[in-house]
Amino acid sequence: MPHEIAPRSGVAFTLDRGQRLTIIDPQGEQVADLLAFNRADVREVISAGRTFDYASKIFLTAGDPLYSNRSNIMLDIVEDSVGRHDFLLTPCSKDTFRIIYGDSDPHQGCFGNLAQALAPYAIEEDMIPAAFNCFMNVQVDGTSGAISVDPPLSKAGDRIVFEARMDLIIGLTACSALQSNNGSFKPIHWQVD
Amino acid sequence: MPHEIAPRSGVAFTLDRGQRLTIIDPQGEQVADLLAFNRADVREVISAGRTFDYASKIFLTAGDPLYSNRSNIMLDIVEDSVGRHDFLLTPCSKDTFRIIYGDSDPHQGCFGNLAQALAPYAIEEDMIPAAFNCFMNVQVDGTSGAISVDPPLSKAGDRIVFEARMDLIIGLTACSALQSNNGSFKPIHWQVD
């Protein structure tokens, strides 16, 4: 049975080298922000910039490795029933909701949820980079550079599976931003095999 | 008179709130990797992901602010005679040259040059994020997500000017990767006013 992450919340857990992490969108059109840290030294962290450079592309799917800031492979994407995820944007936060949504009493967002879940592993807020945003559908205009956050392409039961290439600490959320998940907050399921 | 950064090298210096930093491409088709850290707390650092999110675009030019990981504006772009820069890719490094170019005895790259220049400010290698790569021309296919590093659009004398919105430590290079600068290593000029 998979674990459930309640809407607008997050968790952290360990993933051993060789284990597989399956992330499931149980209702469809929901986003899960994924972070990975080297368990032996949490200063080594998942890096969008390194991954884009080595992959020569910004959209990643099955067969693509996710690199760390030290240019080591942390995770391989081994299955993907959706084919569109985002690695450009940082986790939504109090500031996101204040600046983009104009909220006066903003939710702590995925950023706050990740920071809270990762604190017991001695990971501080400032160490949180751009996340691999599973199922998030960010369209990019290659001419102007304009981006838009569109409804996820994921349907109920869709999944993405990662295999760990080192011992990791994982942070994972059920996203808190209305724009990311087409206007409704939903859970995320995950399991380790 | 502007300062000169020799080909394949880098510098670090302080920039006060309100000061302007001009970065000049003296010969054309050269790239300068720019990093910014909050001088009062170097854990606050320039963030591509936050900037993309608030700007709703990945290509930045005059009028656009560059945000930190704490969602504060670090720099405003106030002038730009080129109009195309990159904020997707991390500084070239030993690993870049090993993985992408297949070099057996790789140069330390912009990453090594930045790490060396920033070390006196207590900034460690793992704290170096994706840089704002002045004049770097990374084309993005919005459908496939494929990226290509094309020759810069900058001609001799072209410049980009930033105004500091907080007291900063700046790291700046004359880029070391052949792909970025159309196959020849050149200097970069900079001045603070």
Tab-separated table of C-alpha atoms in Angstrom:
chain	number	residue	atom	x	y	z
A	1	MET	CA	0.000	0.000	0.000
A	2	PRO	CA	1.418	3.421	-0.873
A	3	HIS	CA	1.788	6.207	1.684
A	4	GLU	CA	-0.428	9.253	1.288
A	5	ILE	CA	0.709	12.874	1.502
A	6	ALA	CA	-2.300	15.012	2.460
A	7	PRO	CA	-3.109	18.065	0.300
A	8	ARG	CA	-0.763	21.034	0.921
A	9	SER	CA	1.688	19.044	3.045
A	10	GLY	CA	5.049	17.321	2.695
A	11	VAL	CA	7.254	14.535	4.022
A	12	ALA	CA	10.911	13.520	4.161
A	13	PHE	CA	12.350	10.001	4.242
A	14	THR	CA	15.475	8.066	3.352
A	15	LEU	CA	15.952	6.149	0.100
A	16	ASP	CA	18.791	3.655	-0.218
A	17	ARG	CA	20.962	3.233	-3.285
A	18	GLY	CA	19.205	0.792	-5.633
A	19	GLN	CA	15.737	1.342	-4.145
A	20	ARG	CA	12.907	2.589	-6.320
A	21	LEU	CA	10.630	5.482	-5.424
A	22	THR	CA	7.214	5.529	-7.130
A	23	ILE	CA	5.233	8.771	-7.047
A	24	ILE	CA	1.571	8.427	-7.961
A	25	ASP	CA	-1.006	11.106	-8.750
A	26	PRO	CA	-4.091	9.345	-7.320
A	27	GLN	CA	-6.740	11.785	-8.590
A	28	GLY	CA	-4.967	13.400	-11.556
A	29	GLU	CA	-3.736	16.965	-12.184
A	30	GLN	CA	-1.678	17.201	-8.994
A	31	VAL	CA	1.986	18.136	-8.583
A	32	ALA	CA	4.649	16.697	-6.228
A	33	ASP	CA	7.843	18.675	-5.572
A	34	LEU	CA	10.795	16.296	-5.179
A	35	LEU	CA	14.135	17.116	-3.521
A	36	ALA	CA	17.122	14.820	-3.031
A	37	PHE	CA	20.161	15.206	-0.772
A	38	ASN	CA	23.202	12.954	-0.404
A	39	ARG	CA	22.664	11.248	2.962
A	40	ALA	CA	26.425	11.153	3.643
A	41	ASP	CA	26.788	14.917	3.093
A	42	VAL	CA	23.623	16.980	2.704
A	43	ARG	CA	25.514	19.819	1.039
A	44	GLU	CA	25.308	17.669	-2.108
A	45	VAL	CA	21.880	18.353	-3.563
A	46	ILE	CA	19.815	17.853	-6.717
A	47	SER	CA	20.701	20.443	-9.390
A	48	ALA	CA	18.500	21.560	-12.274
A	49	GLY	CA	21.368	23.471	-13.898
A	50	ARG	CA	23.769	20.513	-13.923
A	51	THR	CA	21.016	18.169	-15.146
A	52	PHE	CA	19.955	20.490	-18.000
A	53	ASP	CA	23.570	20.892	-19.085
A	54	TYR	CA	24.348	17.158	-19.254
A	55	ALA	CA	20.947	16.211	-20.723
A	56	SER	CA	20.990	19.077	-23.272
A	57	LYS	CA	17.289	19.548	-22.567
A	58	ILE	CA	14.991	21.008	-19.911
A	59	PHE	CA	12.191	18.394	-20.032
A	60	LEU	CA	13.204	15.086	-18.438
A	61	THR	CA	11.540	11.680	-18.637
A	62	ALA	CA	12.256	7.920	-18.450
A	63	GLY	CA	15.911	7.205	-19.198
A	64	ASP	CA	17.166	10.559	-17.923
A	65	PRO	CA	19.458	10.899	-14.887
A	66	LEU	CA	19.092	13.708	-12.335
A	67	TYR	CA	22.458	15.148	-11.301
A	68	SER	CA	23.669	16.798	-8.106
A	69	ASN	CA	25.508	20.109	-7.747
A	70	ARG	CA	28.691	17.950	-7.630
A	71	SER	CA	27.842	16.394	-11.021
A	72	ASN	CA	27.034	12.954	-9.588
A	73	ILE	CA	23.896	11.086	-10.618
A	74	MET	CA	21.468	11.002	-7.670
A	75	LEU	CA	18.410	9.424	-9.317
A	76	ASP	CA	17.493	7.852	-12.646
A	77	ILE	CA	13.969	8.233	-13.999
A	78	VAL	CA	13.094	4.631	-14.869
A	79	GLU	CA	9.360	4.851	-15.654
A	80	ASP	CA	7.093	7.760	-16.526
A	81	SER	CA	3.467	7.493	-17.654
A	82	VAL	CA	3.068	11.286	-18.078
A	83	GLY	CA	6.145	12.644	-19.859
A	84	ARG	CA	5.935	16.223	-18.669
A	85	HIS	CA	7.449	17.527	-15.452
A	86	ASP	CA	9.090	20.806	-14.476
A	87	PHE	CA	12.616	21.459	-13.215
A	88	LEU	CA	12.688	25.245	-13.724
A	89	LEU	CA	10.765	26.580	-10.739
A	90	THR	CA	11.511	26.669	-7.021
A	91	PRO	CA	8.967	25.305	-4.518
A	92	CYS	CA	5.999	27.599	-3.843
A	93	SER	CA	6.444	29.556	-0.612
A	94	LYS	CA	4.947	32.319	1.515
A	95	ASP	CA	6.690	34.730	-0.862
A	96	THR	CA	5.263	33.002	-3.936
A	97	PHE	CA	1.755	33.391	-2.580
A	98	ARG	CA	2.433	37.016	-1.575
A	99	ILE	CA	4.115	38.074	-4.846
A	100	ILE	CA	2.224	35.995	-7.441
A	101	TYR	CA	-1.166	35.467	-5.794
A	102	GLY	CA	-1.341	38.628	-3.635
A	103	ASP	CA	-2.267	36.660	-0.488
A	104	SER	CA	-2.115	38.732	2.693
A	105	ASP	CA	-1.880	35.702	5.016
A	106	PRO	CA	0.006	33.258	2.816
A	107	HIS	CA	0.312	29.487	3.256
A	108	GLN	CA	3.871	28.212	3.883
A	109	GLY	CA	3.657	26.304	0.601
A	110	CYS	CA	5.811	23.426	-0.575
A	111	PHE	CA	8.892	25.372	0.518
A	112	GLY	CA	7.688	25.610	4.117
A	113	ASN	CA	6.485	22.015	4.081
A	114	LEU	CA	9.834	20.792	2.747
A	115	ALA	CA	11.834	22.906	5.211
A	116	GLN	CA	9.772	21.517	8.120
A	117	ALA	CA	10.078	17.902	6.946
A	118	LEU	CA	13.809	18.170	6.207
A	119	ALA	CA	14.808	20.014	9.395
A	120	PRO	CA	15.420	16.773	11.366
A	121	TYR	CA	18.068	15.880	8.752
A	122	ALA	CA	19.977	19.150	9.417
A	123	ILE	CA	18.874	20.584	6.073
A	124	GLU	CA	18.275	24.332	6.349
A	125	GLU	CA	15.898	26.503	4.308
A	126	ASP	CA	18.696	28.147	2.338
A	127	MET	CA	19.874	24.710	1.141
A	128	ILE	CA	16.591	24.079	-0.729
A	129	PRO	CA	17.104	24.494	-4.498
A	130	ALA	CA	14.732	24.268	-7.466
A	131	ALA	CA	12.810	21.005	-7.024
A	132	PHE	CA	12.031	18.363	-9.620
A	133	ASN	CA	8.322	19.115	-9.869
A	134	CYS	CA	6.661	15.815	-10.816
A	135	PHE	CA	3.641	16.234	-13.120
A	136	MET	CA	3.998	20.057	-13.173
A	137	ASN	CA	3.267	21.337	-16.672
A	138	VAL	CA	5.298	24.472	-17.367
A	139	GLN	CA	5.117	25.532	-20.991
A	140	VAL	CA	8.040	27.534	-22.394
A	141	ASP	CA	7.950	29.812	-25.432
A	142	GLY	CA	11.379	29.240	-26.984
A	143	THR	CA	11.334	32.621	-28.749
A	144	SER	CA	10.241	35.018	-25.996
A	145	GLY	CA	11.167	32.812	-23.053
A	146	ALA	CA	7.680	33.301	-21.576
A	147	ILE	CA	6.527	30.509	-19.296
A	148	SER	CA	3.029	29.490	-18.272
A	149	VAL	CA	1.957	27.047	-15.604
A	150	ASP	CA	-0.703	24.879	-17.255
A	151	PRO	CA	-2.851	22.048	-15.818
A	152	PRO	CA	-0.825	18.853	-15.356
A	153	LEU	CA	-1.160	16.194	-18.063
A	154	SER	CA	-1.416	13.497	-15.363
A	155	LYS	CA	-4.604	11.445	-15.020
A	156	ALA	CA	-5.698	9.468	-11.953
A	157	GLY	CA	-3.180	6.699	-11.301
A	158	ASP	CA	-0.386	8.133	-13.405
A	159	ARG	CA	3.088	7.670	-11.974
A	160	ILE	CA	6.789	8.379	-12.251
A	161	VAL	CA	9.412	5.990	-10.874
A	162	PHE	CA	12.968	6.883	-9.806
A	163	GLU	CA	15.875	4.605	-8.898
A	164	ALA	CA	18.397	5.925	-6.376
A	165	ARG	CA	22.057	5.929	-7.424
A	166	MET	CA	23.285	6.884	-3.938
A	167	ASP	CA	21.912	6.819	-0.378
A	168	LEU	CA	19.544	9.774	-0.261
A	169	ILE	CA	17.282	11.906	1.870
A	170	ILE	CA	14.141	12.701	-0.091
A	171	GLY	CA	11.729	15.601	0.418
A	172	LEU	CA	8.327	15.263	-1.264
A	173	THR	CA	5.109	17.304	-1.259
A	174	ALA	CA	1.526	17.399	-2.433
A	175	CYS	CA	1.721	20.850	-3.998
A	176	SER	CA	0.083	23.860	-2.369
A	177	ALA	CA	-0.233	26.228	-5.351
A	178	LEU	CA	-3.575	26.445	-7.171
A	179	GLN	CA	-1.916	27.382	-10.461
A	180	SER	CA	0.110	24.152	-10.513
A	181	ASN	CA	-2.745	21.699	-10.069
A	182	ASN	CA	-5.590	23.313	-12.035
A	183	GLY	CA	-7.265	24.890	-9.045
A	184	SER	CA	-7.757	22.146	-6.454
A	185	PHE	CA	-5.588	20.710	-3.698
A	186	LYS	CA	-5.192	16.941	-3.817
A	187	PRO	CA	-3.064	14.244	-2.169
A	188	ILE	CA	0.001	12.464	-3.570
A	189	HIS	CA	0.848	8.777	-3.065
A	190	TRP	CA	4.345	7.332	-2.856
A	191	GLN	CA	5.998	4.019	-2.171
A	192	VAL	CA	9.508	2.620	-1.894
A	193	ASP	CA	10.403	-0.822	-3.292
B	1	MET	CA	39.007	52.505	-17.092
B	2	PRO	CA	37.311	49.139	-16.721
B	3	HIS	CA	39.018	46.181	-15.077
B	4	GLU	CA	39.943	43.236	-17.293
B	5	ILE	CA	39.301	39.578	-16.508
B	6	ALA	CA	41.806	37.488	-18.474
B	7	PRO	CA	40.473	34.625	-20.627
B	8	ARG	CA	39.448	31.539	-18.586
B	9	SER	CA	39.719	33.297	-15.222
B	10	GLY	CA	37.467	34.924	-12.644
B	11	VAL	CA	37.274	37.535	-9.892
B	12	ALA	CA	35.213	38.426	-6.838
B	13	PHE	CA	34.534	41.873	-5.405
B	14	THR	CA	31.998	43.774	-3.315
B	15	LEU	CA	29.187	45.867	-4.774
B	16	ASP	CA	27.289	48.301	-2.528
B	17	ARG	CA	23.553	48.849	-2.631
B	18	GLY	CA	22.841	51.514	-5.284
B	19	GLN	CA	26.109	50.958	-7.176
B	20	ARG	CA	26.041	49.954	-10.828
B	21	LEU	CA	28.038	47.096	-12.287
B	22	THR	CA	28.743	47.282	-16.031
B	23	ILE	CA	29.907	44.112	-17.767
B	24	ILE	CA	31.403	44.644	-21.222
B	25	ASP	CA	32.234	42.109	-23.919
B	26	PRO	CA	35.300	43.870	-25.387
B	27	GLN	CA	35.812	41.606	-28.421
B	28	GLY	CA	32.326	40.143	-28.912
B	29	GLU	CA	30.973	36.593	-28.552
B	30	GLN	CA	32.262	36.076	-25.010
B	31	VAL	CA	30.322	34.977	-21.912
B	32	ALA	CA	30.627	36.169	-18.282
B	33	ASP	CA	29.160	34.045	-15.485
B	34	LEU	CA	27.759	36.293	-12.743
B	35	LEU	CA	27.030	35.247	-9.138
B	36	ALA	CA	25.683	37.414	-6.316
B	37	PHE	CA	25.619	36.754	-2.563
B	38	ASN	CA	24.160	38.883	0.233
B	39	ARG	CA	27.218	40.368	1.939
B	40	ALA	CA	25.476	40.287	5.348
B	41	ASP	CA	24.688	36.560	5.051
B	42	VAL	CA	26.227	34.643	2.161
B	43	ARG	CA	23.648	31.863	2.462
B	44	GLU	CA	21.346	34.221	0.554
B	45	VAL	CA	22.253	33.762	-3.092
B	46	ILE	CA	21.011	34.540	-6.589
B	47	SER	CA	18.269	32.110	-7.680
B	48	ALA	CA	17.276	31.278	-11.247
B	49	GLY	CA	14.178	29.391	-10.087
B	50	ARG	CA	12.798	32.262	-7.983
B	51	THR	CA	13.574	34.769	-10.752
B	52	PHE	CA	11.880	32.683	-13.470
B	53	ASP	CA	8.811	32.242	-11.271
B	54	TYR	CA	8.325	35.950	-10.511
B	55	ALA	CA	9.234	37.112	-14.035
B	56	SER	CA	7.100	34.408	-15.732
B	57	LYS	CA	9.891	34.018	-18.289
B	58	ILE	CA	13.338	32.462	-18.601
B	59	PHE	CA	15.025	35.161	-20.728
B	60	LEU	CA	15.790	38.324	-18.724
B	61	THR	CA	16.763	41.793	-19.945
B	62	ALA	CA	16.614	45.506	-19.002
B	63	GLY	CA	13.813	46.143	-16.507
B	64	ASP	CA	13.957	42.663	-14.957
B	65	PRO	CA	14.969	42.045	-11.332
B	66	LEU	CA	17.138	39.079	-10.279
B	67	TYR	CA	15.864	37.460	-7.066
B	68	SER	CA	17.609	35.561	-4.299
B	69	ASN	CA	16.676	32.163	-2.845
B	70	ARG	CA	14.907	34.194	-0.103
B	71	SER	CA	12.762	36.026	-2.703
B	72	ASN	CA	14.524	39.367	-2.256
B	73	ILE	CA	15.674	41.415	-5.254
B	74	MET	CA	19.487	41.380	-5.400
B	75	LEU	CA	20.078	43.172	-8.713
B	76	ASP	CA	18.058	45.006	-11.339
B	77	ILE	CA	19.101	44.829	-14.980
B	78	VAL	CA	19.054	48.511	-15.963
B	79	GLU	CA	20.688	48.471	-19.410
B	80	ASP	CA	21.262	45.705	-21.941
B	81	SER	CA	22.582	46.180	-25.483
B	82	VAL	CA	22.345	42.449	-26.317
B	83	GLY	CA	19.027	41.101	-25.027
B	84	ARG	CA	19.977	37.440	-24.730
B	85	HIS	CA	21.573	35.880	-21.673
B	86	ASP	CA	21.250	32.488	-19.991
B	87	PHE	CA	20.091	31.633	-16.484
B	88	LEU	CA	19.508	27.896	-16.993
B	89	LEU	CA	22.992	26.423	-16.807
B	90	THR	CA	25.491	26.057	-13.980
B	91	PRO	CA	29.069	27.325	-14.403
B	92	CYS	CA	31.317	25.099	-16.526
B	93	SER	CA	33.555	22.914	-14.364
B	94	LYS	CA	36.063	20.060	-14.443
B	95	ASP	CA	33.034	17.757	-14.662
B	96	THR	CA	31.511	19.747	-17.524
B	97	PHE	CA	34.708	19.370	-19.535
B	98	ARG	CA	34.966	15.675	-18.613
B	99	ILE	CA	31.308	14.792	-19.326
B	100	ILE	CA	30.467	17.113	-22.249
B	101	TYR	CA	33.848	17.641	-23.938
B	102	GLY	CA	35.541	14.342	-22.983
B	103	ASP	CA	38.691	16.111	-21.687
B	104	SER	CA	41.063	13.819	-19.817
B	105	ASP	CA	42.868	16.674	-18.010
B	106	PRO	CA	40.047	19.216	-17.654
B	107	HIS	CA	40.365	22.941	-16.899
B	108	GLN	CA	38.744	24.035	-13.605
B	109	GLY	CA	36.322	26.163	-15.623
B	110	CYS	CA	34.182	29.041	-14.427
B	111	PHE	CA	33.127	26.928	-11.446
B	112	GLY	CA	36.709	26.471	-10.246
B	113	ASN	CA	37.530	30.107	-10.986
B	114	LEU	CA	34.485	31.301	-9.039
B	115	ALA	CA	35.172	28.960	-6.116
B	116	GLN	CA	38.768	30.219	-5.906
B	117	ALA	CA	37.783	33.898	-6.124
B	118	LEU	CA	34.915	33.544	-3.614
B	119	ALA	CA	36.794	31.451	-1.024
B	120	PRO	CA	38.087	34.535	0.871
B	121	TYR	CA	34.433	35.506	1.465
B	122	ALA	CA	33.683	32.146	3.166
B	123	ILE	CA	31.658	30.972	0.168
B	124	GLU	CA	32.115	27.247	-0.399
B	125	GLU	CA	31.861	25.299	-3.663
B	126	ASP	CA	28.539	23.704	-2.729
B	127	MET	CA	26.993	27.171	-2.297
B	128	ILE	CA	27.516	28.040	-5.991
B	129	PRO	CA	24.186	27.869	-7.866
B	130	ALA	CA	23.280	28.382	-11.518
B	131	ALA	CA	24.911	31.656	-12.572
B	132	PHE	CA	23.406	34.500	-14.580
B	133	ASN	CA	25.429	33.888	-17.725
B	134	CYS	CA	25.799	37.295	-19.389
B	135	PHE	CA	25.773	37.138	-23.209
B	136	MET	CA	25.388	33.317	-23.220
B	137	ASN	CA	23.005	32.307	-25.989
B	138	VAL	CA	21.115	29.167	-25.002
B	139	GLN	CA	18.303	28.362	-27.412
B	140	VAL	CA	15.356	26.364	-26.073
B	141	ASP	CA	12.912	24.295	-28.128
B	142	GLY	CA	9.623	24.859	-26.303
B	143	THR	CA	8.144	21.604	-27.620
B	144	SER	CA	10.902	19.065	-27.003
B	145	GLY	CA	12.756	21.035	-24.349
B	146	ALA	CA	16.027	20.561	-26.262
B	147	ILE	CA	18.630	23.236	-25.601
B	148	SER	CA	21.600	24.294	-27.715
B	149	VAL	CA	24.446	26.593	-26.785
B	150	ASP	CA	24.831	28.949	-29.748
B	151	PRO	CA	27.373	31.743	-30.393
B	152	PRO	CA	26.609	34.830	-28.280
B	153	LEU	CA	24.763	37.688	-30.010
B	154	SER	CA	27.147	40.201	-28.388
B	155	LYS	CA	29.431	42.307	-30.582
B	156	ALA	CA	32.600	44.124	-29.469
B	157	GLY	CA	31.678	46.751	-26.883
B	158	ASP	CA	28.264	45.367	-26.028
B	159	ARG	CA	27.340	45.630	-22.369
B	160	ILE	CA	24.831	44.805	-19.652
B	161	VAL	CA	24.421	47.006	-16.567
B	162	PHE	CA	23.091	45.923	-13.154
B	163	GLU	CA	22.124	48.033	-10.149
B	164	ALA	CA	22.562	46.467	-6.704
B	165	ARG	CA	19.509	46.396	-4.437
B	166	MET	CA	21.502	45.178	-1.428
B	167	ASP	CA	25.170	45.044	-0.373
B	168	LEU	CA	26.602	42.163	-2.370
B	169	ILE	CA	29.579	39.978	-3.030
B	170	ILE	CA	29.901	39.418	-6.774
B	171	GLY	CA	31.661	36.572	-8.571
B	172	LEU	CA	32.410	37.133	-12.279
B	173	THR	CA	34.280	35.210	-14.965
B	174	ALA	CA	35.499	35.309	-18.523
B	175	CYS	CA	34.037	31.980	-19.547
B	176	SER	CA	36.214	28.925	-20.080
B	177	ALA	CA	33.957	26.766	-22.287
B	178	LEU	CA	34.522	26.780	-26.055
B	179	GLN	CA	30.870	26.020	-26.776
B	180	SER	CA	29.712	29.183	-24.977
B	181	ASN	CA	31.873	31.696	-26.828
B	182	ASN	CA	31.982	30.317	-30.366
B	183	GLY	CA	35.319	28.583	-29.999
B	184	SER	CA	37.778	31.157	-28.664
B	185	PHE	CA	38.706	32.316	-25.170
B	186	LYS	CA	38.497	36.083	-24.681
B	187	PRO	CA	38.629	38.601	-21.820
B	188	ILE	CA	35.720	40.363	-20.104
B	189	HIS	CA	35.732	43.953	-18.871
B	190	TRP	CA	33.821	45.289	-15.865
B	191	GLN	CA	33.478	48.487	-13.903
B	192	VAL	CA	31.613	49.739	-10.854
B	193	ASP	CA	30.082	53.241	-10.768
